[in-house]
PDB file of C-alpha atoms in Angstrom:
ATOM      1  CA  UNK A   1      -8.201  25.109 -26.971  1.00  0.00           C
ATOM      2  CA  UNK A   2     -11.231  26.979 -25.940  1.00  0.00           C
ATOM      3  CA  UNK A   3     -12.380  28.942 -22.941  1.00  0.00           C
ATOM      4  CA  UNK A   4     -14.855  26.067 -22.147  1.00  0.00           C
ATOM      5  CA  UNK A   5     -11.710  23.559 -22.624  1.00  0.00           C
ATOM      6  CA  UNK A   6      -9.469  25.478 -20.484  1.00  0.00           C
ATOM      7  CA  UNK A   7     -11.638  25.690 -17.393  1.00  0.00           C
ATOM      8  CA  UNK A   8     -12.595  22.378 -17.898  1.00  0.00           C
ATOM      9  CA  UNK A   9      -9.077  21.535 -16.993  1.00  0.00           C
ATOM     10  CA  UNK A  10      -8.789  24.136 -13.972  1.00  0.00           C
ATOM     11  CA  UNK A  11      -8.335  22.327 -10.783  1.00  0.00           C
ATOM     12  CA  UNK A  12      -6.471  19.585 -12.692  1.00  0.00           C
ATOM     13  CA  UNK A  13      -4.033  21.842 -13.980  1.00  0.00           C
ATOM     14  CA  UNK A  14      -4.226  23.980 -10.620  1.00  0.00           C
ATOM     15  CA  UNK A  15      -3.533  20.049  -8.345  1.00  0.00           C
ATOM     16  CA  UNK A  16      -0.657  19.550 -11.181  1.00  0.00           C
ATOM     17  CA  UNK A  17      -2.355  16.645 -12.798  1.00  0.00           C
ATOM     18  CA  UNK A  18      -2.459  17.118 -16.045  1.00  0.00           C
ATOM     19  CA  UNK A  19      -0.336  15.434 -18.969  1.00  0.00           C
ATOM     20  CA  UNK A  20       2.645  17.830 -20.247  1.00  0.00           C
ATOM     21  CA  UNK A  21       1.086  17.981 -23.610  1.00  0.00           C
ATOM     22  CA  UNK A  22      -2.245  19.324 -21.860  1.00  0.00           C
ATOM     23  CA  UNK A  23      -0.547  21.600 -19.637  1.00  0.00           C
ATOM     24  CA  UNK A  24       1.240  23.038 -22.896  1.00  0.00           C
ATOM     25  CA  UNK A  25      -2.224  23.860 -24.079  1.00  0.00           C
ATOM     26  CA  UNK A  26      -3.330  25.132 -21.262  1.00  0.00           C
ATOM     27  CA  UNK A  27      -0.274  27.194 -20.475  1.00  0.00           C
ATOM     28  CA  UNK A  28      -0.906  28.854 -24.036  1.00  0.00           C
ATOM     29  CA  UNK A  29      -4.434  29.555 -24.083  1.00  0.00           C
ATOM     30  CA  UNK A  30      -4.399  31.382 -20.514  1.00  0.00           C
ATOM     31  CA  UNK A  31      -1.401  33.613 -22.094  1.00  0.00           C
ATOM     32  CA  UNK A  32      -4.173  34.440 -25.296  1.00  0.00           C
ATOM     33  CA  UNK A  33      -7.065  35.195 -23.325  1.00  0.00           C
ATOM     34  CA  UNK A  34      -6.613  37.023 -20.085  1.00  0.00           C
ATOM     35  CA  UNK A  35     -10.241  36.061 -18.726  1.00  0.00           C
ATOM     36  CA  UNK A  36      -9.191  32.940 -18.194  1.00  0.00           C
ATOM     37  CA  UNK A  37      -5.594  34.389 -17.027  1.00  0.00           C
ATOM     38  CA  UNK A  38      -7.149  36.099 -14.083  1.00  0.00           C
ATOM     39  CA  UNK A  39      -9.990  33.431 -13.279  1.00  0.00           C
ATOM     40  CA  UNK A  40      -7.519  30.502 -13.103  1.00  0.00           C
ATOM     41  CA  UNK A  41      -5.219  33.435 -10.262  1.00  0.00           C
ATOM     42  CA  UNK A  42      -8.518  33.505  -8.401  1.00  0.00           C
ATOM     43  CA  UNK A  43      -9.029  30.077  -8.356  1.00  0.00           C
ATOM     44  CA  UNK A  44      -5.231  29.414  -7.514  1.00  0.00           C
ATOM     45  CA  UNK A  45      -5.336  31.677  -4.385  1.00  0.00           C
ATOM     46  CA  UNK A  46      -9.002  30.083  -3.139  1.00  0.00           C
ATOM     47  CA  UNK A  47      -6.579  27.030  -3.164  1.00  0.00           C
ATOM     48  CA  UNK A  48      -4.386  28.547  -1.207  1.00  0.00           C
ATOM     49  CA  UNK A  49      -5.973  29.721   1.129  1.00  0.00           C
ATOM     50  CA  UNK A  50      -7.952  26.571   1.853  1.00  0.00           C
ATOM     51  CA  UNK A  51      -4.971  24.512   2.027  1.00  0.00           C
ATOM     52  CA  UNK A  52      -3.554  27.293   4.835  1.00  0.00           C
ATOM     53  CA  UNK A  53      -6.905  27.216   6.418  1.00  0.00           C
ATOM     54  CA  UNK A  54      -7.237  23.492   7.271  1.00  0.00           C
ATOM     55  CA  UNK A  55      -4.047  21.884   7.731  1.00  0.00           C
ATOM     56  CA  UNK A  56      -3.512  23.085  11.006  1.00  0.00           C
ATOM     57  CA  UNK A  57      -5.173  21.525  13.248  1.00  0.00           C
ATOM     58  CA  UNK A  58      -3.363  18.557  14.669  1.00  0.00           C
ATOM     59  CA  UNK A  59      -4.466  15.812  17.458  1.00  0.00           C
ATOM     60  CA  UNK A  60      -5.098  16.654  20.830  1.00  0.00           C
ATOM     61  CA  UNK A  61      -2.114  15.601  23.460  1.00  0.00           C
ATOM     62  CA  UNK A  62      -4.517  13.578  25.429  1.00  0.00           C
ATOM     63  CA  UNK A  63      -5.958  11.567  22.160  1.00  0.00           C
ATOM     64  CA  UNK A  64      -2.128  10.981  21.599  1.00  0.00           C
ATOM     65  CA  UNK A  65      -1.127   9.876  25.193  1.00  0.00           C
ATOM     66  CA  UNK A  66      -4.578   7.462  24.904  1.00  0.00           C
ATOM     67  CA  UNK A  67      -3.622   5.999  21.724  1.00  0.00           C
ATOM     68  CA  UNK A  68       0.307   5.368  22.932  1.00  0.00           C
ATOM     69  CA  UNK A  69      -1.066   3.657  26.115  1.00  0.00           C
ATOM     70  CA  UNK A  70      -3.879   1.864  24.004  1.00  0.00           C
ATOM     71  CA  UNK A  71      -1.009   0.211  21.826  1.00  0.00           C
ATOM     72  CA  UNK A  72       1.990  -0.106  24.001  1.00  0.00           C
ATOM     73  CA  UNK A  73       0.290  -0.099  27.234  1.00  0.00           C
ATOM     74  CA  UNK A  74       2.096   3.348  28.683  1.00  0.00           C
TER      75      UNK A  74
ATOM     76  CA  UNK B   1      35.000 -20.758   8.907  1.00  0.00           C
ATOM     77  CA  UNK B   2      35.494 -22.567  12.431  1.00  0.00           C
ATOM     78  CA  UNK B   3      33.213 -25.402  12.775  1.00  0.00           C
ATOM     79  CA  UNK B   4      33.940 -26.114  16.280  1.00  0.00           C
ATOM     80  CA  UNK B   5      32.360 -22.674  17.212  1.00  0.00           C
ATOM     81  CA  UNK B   6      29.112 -23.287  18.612  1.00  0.00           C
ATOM     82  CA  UNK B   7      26.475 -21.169  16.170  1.00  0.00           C
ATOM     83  CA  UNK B   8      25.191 -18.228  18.770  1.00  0.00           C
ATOM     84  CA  UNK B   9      21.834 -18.250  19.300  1.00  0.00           C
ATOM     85  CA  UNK B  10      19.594 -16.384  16.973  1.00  0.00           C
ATOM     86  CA  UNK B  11      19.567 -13.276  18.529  1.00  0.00           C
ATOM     87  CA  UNK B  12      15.785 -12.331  19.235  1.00  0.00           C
ATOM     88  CA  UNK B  13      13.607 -10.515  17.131  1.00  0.00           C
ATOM     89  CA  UNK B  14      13.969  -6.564  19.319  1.00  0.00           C
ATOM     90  CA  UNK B  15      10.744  -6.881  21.205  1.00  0.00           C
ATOM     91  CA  UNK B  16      10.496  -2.922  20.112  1.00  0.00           C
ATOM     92  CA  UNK B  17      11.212  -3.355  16.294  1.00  0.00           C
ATOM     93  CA  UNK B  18       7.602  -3.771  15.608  1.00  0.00           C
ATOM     94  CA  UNK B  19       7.041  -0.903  18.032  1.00  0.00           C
ATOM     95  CA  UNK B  20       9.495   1.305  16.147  1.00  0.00           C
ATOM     96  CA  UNK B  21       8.517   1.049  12.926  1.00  0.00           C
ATOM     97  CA  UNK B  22       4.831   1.514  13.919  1.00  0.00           C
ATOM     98  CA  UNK B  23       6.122   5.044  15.373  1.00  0.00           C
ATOM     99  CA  UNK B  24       7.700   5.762  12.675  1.00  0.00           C
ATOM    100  CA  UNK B  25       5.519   4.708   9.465  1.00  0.00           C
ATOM    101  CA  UNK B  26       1.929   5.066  11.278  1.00  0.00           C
ATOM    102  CA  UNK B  27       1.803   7.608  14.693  1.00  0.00           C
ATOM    103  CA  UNK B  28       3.803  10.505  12.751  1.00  0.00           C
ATOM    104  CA  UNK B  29       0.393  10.570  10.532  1.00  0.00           C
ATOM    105  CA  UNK B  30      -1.615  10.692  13.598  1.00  0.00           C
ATOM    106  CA  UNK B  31      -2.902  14.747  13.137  1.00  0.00           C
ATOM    107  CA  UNK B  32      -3.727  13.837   9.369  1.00  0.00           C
ATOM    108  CA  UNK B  33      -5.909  11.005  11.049  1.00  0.00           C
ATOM    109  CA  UNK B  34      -7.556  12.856  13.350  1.00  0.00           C
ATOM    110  CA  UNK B  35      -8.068  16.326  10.818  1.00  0.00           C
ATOM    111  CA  UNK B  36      -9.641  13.908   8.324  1.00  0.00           C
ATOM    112  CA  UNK B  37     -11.872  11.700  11.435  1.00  0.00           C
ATOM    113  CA  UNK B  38     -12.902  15.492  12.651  1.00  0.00           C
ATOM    114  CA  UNK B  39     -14.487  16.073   9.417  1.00  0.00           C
ATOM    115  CA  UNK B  40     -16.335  12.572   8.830  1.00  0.00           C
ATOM    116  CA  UNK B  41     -18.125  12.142  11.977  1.00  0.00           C
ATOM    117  CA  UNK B  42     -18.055  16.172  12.495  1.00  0.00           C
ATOM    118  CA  UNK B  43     -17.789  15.612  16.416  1.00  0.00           C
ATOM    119  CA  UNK B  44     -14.035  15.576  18.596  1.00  0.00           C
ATOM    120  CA  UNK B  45     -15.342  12.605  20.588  1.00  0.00           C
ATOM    121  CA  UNK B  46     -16.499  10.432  17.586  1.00  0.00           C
ATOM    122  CA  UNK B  47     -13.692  11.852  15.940  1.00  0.00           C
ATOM    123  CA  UNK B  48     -11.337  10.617  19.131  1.00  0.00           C
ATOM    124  CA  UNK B  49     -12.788   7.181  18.844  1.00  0.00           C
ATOM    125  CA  UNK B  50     -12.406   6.537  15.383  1.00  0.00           C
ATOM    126  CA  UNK B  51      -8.805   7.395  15.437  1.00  0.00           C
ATOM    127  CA  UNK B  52      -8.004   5.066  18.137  1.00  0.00           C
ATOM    128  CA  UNK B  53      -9.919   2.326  16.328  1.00  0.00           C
ATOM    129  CA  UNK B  54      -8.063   3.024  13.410  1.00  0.00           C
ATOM    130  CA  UNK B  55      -4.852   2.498  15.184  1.00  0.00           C
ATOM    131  CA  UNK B  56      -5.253  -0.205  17.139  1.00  0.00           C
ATOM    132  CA  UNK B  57      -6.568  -2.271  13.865  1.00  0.00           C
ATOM    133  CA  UNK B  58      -3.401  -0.811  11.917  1.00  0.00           C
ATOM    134  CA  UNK B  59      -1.372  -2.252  14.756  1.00  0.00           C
ATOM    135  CA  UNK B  60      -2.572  -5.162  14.680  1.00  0.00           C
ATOM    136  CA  UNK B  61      -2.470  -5.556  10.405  1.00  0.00           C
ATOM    137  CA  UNK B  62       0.765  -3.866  10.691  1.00  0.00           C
ATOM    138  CA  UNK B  63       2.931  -7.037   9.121  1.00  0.00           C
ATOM    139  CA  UNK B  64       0.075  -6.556   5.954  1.00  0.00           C
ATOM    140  CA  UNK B  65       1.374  -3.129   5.556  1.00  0.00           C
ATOM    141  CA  UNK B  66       4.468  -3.168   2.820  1.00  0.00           C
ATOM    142  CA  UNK B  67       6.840  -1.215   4.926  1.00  0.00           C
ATOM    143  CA  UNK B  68       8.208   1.583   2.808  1.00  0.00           C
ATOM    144  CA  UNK B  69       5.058   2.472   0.724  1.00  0.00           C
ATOM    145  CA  UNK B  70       2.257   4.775   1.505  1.00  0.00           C
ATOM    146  CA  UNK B  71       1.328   4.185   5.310  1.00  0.00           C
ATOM    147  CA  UNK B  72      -0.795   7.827   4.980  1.00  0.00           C
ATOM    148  CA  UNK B  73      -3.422   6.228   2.182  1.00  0.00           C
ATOM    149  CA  UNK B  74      -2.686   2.848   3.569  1.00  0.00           C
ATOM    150  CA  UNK B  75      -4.047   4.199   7.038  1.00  0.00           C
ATOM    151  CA  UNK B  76      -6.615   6.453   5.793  1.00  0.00           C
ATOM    152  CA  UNK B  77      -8.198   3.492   3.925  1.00  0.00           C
ATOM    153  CA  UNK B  78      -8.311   1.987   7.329  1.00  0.00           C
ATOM    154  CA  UNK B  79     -10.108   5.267   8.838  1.00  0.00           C
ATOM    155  CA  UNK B  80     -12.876   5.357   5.962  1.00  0.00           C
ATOM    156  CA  UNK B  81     -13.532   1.512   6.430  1.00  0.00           C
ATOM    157  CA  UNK B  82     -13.977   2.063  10.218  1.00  0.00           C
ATOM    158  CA  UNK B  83     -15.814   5.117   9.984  1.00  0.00           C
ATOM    159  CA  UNK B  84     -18.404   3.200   6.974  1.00  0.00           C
ATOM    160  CA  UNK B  85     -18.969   0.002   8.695  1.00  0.00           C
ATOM    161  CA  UNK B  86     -19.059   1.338  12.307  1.00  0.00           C
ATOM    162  CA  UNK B  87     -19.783   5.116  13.098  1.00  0.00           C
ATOM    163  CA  UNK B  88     -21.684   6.151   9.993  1.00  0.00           C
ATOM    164  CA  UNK B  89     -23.916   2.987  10.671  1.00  0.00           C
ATOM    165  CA  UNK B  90     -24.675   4.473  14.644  1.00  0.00           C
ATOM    166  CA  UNK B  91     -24.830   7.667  13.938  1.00  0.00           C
ATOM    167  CA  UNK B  92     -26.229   8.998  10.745  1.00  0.00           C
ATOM    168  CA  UNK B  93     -27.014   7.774   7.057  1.00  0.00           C
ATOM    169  CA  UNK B  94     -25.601   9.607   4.204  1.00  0.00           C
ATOM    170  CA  UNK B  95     -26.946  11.797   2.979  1.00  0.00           C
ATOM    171  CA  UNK B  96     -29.755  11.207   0.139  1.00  0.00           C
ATOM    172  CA  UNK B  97     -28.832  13.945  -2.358  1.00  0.00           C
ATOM    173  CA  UNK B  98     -28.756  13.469  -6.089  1.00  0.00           C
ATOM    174  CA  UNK B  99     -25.097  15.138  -6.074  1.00  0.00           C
ATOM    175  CA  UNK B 100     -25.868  15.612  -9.992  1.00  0.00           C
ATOM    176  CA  UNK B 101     -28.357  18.167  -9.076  1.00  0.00           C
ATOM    177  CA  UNK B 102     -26.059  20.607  -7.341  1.00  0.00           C
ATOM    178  CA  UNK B 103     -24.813  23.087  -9.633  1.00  0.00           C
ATOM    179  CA  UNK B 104     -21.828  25.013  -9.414  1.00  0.00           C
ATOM    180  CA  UNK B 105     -21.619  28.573  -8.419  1.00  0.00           C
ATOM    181  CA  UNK B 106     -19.598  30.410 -10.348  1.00  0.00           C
ATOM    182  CA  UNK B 107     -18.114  32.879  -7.758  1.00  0.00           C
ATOM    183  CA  UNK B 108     -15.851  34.340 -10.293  1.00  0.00           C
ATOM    184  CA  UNK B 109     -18.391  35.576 -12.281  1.00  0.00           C
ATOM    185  CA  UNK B 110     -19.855  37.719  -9.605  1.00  0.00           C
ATOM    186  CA  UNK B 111     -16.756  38.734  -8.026  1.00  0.00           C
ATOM    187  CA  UNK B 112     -14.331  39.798 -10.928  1.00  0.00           C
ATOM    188  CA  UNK B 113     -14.956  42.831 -10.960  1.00  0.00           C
ATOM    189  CA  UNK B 114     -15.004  44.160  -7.425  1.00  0.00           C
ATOM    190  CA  UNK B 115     -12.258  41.285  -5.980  1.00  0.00           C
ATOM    191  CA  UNK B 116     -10.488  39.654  -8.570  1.00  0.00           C
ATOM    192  CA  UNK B 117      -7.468  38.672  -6.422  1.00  0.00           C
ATOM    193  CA  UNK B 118      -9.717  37.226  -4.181  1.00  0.00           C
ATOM    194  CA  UNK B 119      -9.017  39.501  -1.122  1.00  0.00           C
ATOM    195  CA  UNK B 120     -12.141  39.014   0.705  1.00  0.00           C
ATOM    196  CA  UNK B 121     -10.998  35.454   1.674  1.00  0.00           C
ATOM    197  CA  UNK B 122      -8.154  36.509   3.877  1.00  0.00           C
ATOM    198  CA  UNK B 123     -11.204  37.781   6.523  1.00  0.00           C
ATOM    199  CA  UNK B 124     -12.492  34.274   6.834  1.00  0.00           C
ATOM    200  CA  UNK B 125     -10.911  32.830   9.784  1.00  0.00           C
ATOM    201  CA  UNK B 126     -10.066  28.711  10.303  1.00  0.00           C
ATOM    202  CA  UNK B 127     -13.583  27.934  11.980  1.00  0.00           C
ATOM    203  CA  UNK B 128     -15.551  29.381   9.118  1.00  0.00           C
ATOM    204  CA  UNK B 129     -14.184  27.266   6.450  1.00  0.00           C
ATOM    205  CA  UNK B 130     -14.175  24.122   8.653  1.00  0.00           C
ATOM    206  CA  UNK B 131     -17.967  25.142   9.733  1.00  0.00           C
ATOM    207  CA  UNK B 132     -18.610  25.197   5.232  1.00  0.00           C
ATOM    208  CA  UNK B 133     -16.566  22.374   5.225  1.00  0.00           C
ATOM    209  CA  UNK B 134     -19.026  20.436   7.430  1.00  0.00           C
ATOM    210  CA  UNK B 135     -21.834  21.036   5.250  1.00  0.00           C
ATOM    211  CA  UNK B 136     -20.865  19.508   2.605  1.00  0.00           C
ATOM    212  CA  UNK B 137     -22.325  16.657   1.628  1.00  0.00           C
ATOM    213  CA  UNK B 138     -20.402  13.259   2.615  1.00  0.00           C
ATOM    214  CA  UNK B 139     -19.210  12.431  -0.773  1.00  0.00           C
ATOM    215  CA  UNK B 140     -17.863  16.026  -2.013  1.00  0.00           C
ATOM    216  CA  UNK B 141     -16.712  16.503   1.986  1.00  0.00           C
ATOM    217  CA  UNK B 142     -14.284  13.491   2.040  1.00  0.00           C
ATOM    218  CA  UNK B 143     -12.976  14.140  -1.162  1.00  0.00           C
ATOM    219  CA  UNK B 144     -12.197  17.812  -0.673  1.00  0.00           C
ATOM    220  CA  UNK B 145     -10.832  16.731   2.508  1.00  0.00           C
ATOM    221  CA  UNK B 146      -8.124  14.206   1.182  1.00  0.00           C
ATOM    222  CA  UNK B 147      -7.025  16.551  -1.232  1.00  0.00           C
ATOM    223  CA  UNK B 148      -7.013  20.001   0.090  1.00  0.00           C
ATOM    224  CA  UNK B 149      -6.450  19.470   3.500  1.00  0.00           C
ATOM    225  CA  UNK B 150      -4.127  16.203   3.460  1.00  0.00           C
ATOM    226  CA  UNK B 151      -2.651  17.232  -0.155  1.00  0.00           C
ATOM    227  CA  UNK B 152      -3.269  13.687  -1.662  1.00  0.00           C
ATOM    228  CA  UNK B 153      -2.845  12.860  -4.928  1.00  0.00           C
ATOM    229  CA  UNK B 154      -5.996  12.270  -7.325  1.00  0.00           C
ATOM    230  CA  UNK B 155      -4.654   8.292  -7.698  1.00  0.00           C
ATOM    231  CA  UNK B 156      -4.254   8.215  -3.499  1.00  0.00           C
ATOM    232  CA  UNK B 157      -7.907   9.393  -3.344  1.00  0.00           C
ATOM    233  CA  UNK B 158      -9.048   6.927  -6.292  1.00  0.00           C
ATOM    234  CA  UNK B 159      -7.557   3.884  -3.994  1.00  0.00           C
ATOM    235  CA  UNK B 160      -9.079   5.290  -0.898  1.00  0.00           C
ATOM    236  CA  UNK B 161     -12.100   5.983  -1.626  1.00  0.00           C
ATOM    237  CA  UNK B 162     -12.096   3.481  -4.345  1.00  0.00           C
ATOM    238  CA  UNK B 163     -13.479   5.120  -7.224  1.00  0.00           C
ATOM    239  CA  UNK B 164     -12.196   5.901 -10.262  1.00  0.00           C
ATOM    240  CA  UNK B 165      -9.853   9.196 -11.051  1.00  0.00           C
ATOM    241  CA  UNK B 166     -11.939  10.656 -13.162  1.00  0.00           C
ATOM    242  CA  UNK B 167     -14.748  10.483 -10.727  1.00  0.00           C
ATOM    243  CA  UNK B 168     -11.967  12.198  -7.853  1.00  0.00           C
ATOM    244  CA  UNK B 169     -11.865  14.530 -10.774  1.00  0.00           C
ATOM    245  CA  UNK B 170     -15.322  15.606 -11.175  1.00  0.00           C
ATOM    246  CA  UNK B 171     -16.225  15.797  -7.510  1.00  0.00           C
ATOM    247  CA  UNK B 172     -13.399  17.837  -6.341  1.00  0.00           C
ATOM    248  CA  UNK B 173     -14.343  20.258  -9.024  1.00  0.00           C
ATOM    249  CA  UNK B 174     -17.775  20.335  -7.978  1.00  0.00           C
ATOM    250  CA  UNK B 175     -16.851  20.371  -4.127  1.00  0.00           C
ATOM    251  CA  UNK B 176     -14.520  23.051  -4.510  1.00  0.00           C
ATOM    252  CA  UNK B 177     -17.108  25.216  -6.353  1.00  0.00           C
ATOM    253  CA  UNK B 178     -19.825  24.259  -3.615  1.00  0.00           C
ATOM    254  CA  UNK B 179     -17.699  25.288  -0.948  1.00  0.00           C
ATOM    255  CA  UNK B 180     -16.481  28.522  -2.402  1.00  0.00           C
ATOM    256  CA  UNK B 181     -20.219  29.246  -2.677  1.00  0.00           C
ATOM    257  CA  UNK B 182     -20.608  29.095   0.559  1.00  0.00           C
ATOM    258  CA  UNK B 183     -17.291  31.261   1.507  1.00  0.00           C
ATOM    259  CA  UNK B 184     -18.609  33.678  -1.049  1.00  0.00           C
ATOM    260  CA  UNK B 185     -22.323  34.093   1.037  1.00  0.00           C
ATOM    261  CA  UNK B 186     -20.447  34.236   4.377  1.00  0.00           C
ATOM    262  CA  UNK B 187     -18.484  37.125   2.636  1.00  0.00           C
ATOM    263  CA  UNK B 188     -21.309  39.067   1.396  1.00  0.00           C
ATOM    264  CA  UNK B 189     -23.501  38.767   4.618  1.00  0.00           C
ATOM    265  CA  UNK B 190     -20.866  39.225   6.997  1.00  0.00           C
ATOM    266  CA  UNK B 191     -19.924  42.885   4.749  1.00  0.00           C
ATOM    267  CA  UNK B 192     -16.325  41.774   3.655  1.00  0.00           C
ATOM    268  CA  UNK B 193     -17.949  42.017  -0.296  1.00  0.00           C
ATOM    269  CA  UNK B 194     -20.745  43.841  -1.588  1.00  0.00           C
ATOM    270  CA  UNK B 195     -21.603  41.116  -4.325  1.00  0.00           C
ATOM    271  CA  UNK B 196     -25.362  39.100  -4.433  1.00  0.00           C
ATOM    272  CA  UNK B 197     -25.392  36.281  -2.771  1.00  0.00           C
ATOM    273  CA  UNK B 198     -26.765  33.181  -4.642  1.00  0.00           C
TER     274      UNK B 198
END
């Protein structure tokens, strides 16, 4: 596998998509070239810290209250 | 068996039972609805609306819905469909970009050397990366959305937004690299990085 290859293959491998045989490969290549090692780290803690950036917000009470009484008539 | 015992009644169908497992398949996912409404029609009210639409028609399908499965992708399918046929319609077109045009920035490039760990994106509060968020265009927006704020699979996004994985594939990579872009020139003109914005 090549550079080009490998961070083809980022997110994928990052989400925990990709086959076992391609996540082998992967696995190997970022061991042999530490470029890649530390660009697929960056990547993994931009994911990070989107994921603990957006998730939470939550619904507002009153949207919650309107959408019980909308359905169930409360 | 005692066939002079009168068969009871049938008792009745728990008024509530349809009630109940609404609660507990569908409202539970009610913040995922409203985080991923809040980022379609980028506006509380709209956003608001759309959930309660959303709801209300889920109620109403709700003996469609294969108890058991996926009510999150089952619901958010129902969200999307809302938000293309109704608000989308009212309120704005998409967008007319050639989405093959927009190139990735490669942040790492420019950054590895003065903040490889990535530090500078610990100074970038919520509101900042829901503001980038929100200028994404539509198709990279709800994508990103599915996946890095609800945590859905690549397949769940394919059957949402009914394309094929592959294509979840390509735009996530390309919305994730927009969006850092963006992060990256908030960084650099707000002082948290030195770096050159694009």
């Amino acid at each position: 596998m090549n550079c080009r290859e490998c961070v083809d293959h980022l997110y994928e491998f990052l989400d925990r998509e990709v086959t076992p045989d391609l996540e082998r490969d992967i696995r190997q290549h970022l061991v042999e070239c530490p470029p890649c090692g530390e660009q697929f780290d960056f990547e993994a803690i931009y994911l990070k810290f989107l994921r603990a950036r957006c998730r939470t917000q939550g619904a507002p009470e009153e949207l919650k209250r309107r959408v019980l009484r909308e359905l169930f008539g409360e | 068996m005692a066939p002079s015992t009168p068969t009871p009644p049938t008792p009745p169908v728990p008024v509530d039972a349809k009630r109940e497992s609404f609660e507990r398949e569908a409202l539970v996912h009610l913040d995922a609805l409203y985080r991923v409404a809040l980022r379609l029609t980028n506006n509380a009210a709209d956003a608001d609306d759309l959930v309660q639409e959303t709801m209300l028609k889920a109620y109403r399908a709700w003996d469609q819905y294969e108890k058991g499965t996926n009510a999150k992708g089952w619901l958010l399918t129902i969200l999307r469909h809302a938000f293309i046929n109704e608000y989308r319609r009212r309120t704005r077109h998409p967008e007319n970009v050639n989405l093959d045009t927009i190139e990735p920035f490669a942040v790492f490039g420019e950054i590895q050397d003065e903040d490889p760990q990535g530090a500078f994106f610990d100074k970038i509060v919520d509101d900042e990366v829901l503001k980038a968020i929100d200028q994404l265009p539509e198709t990279f927006r709800e994508t990103l959305v599915l996946s890095d704020v609800e945590g859905m699979s690549y397949q769940e996004i394919a059957k949402i937004l009914e394309i094929p994985v592959g294509t979840v594939k390509s735009r996530l990579f390309r919305a994730r690299q927009a969006l850092q872009g963006k992060l990256y020139d908030y960084a650099v003109s707000n002082g948290y990085i030195k770096g050159t914005p694009a």
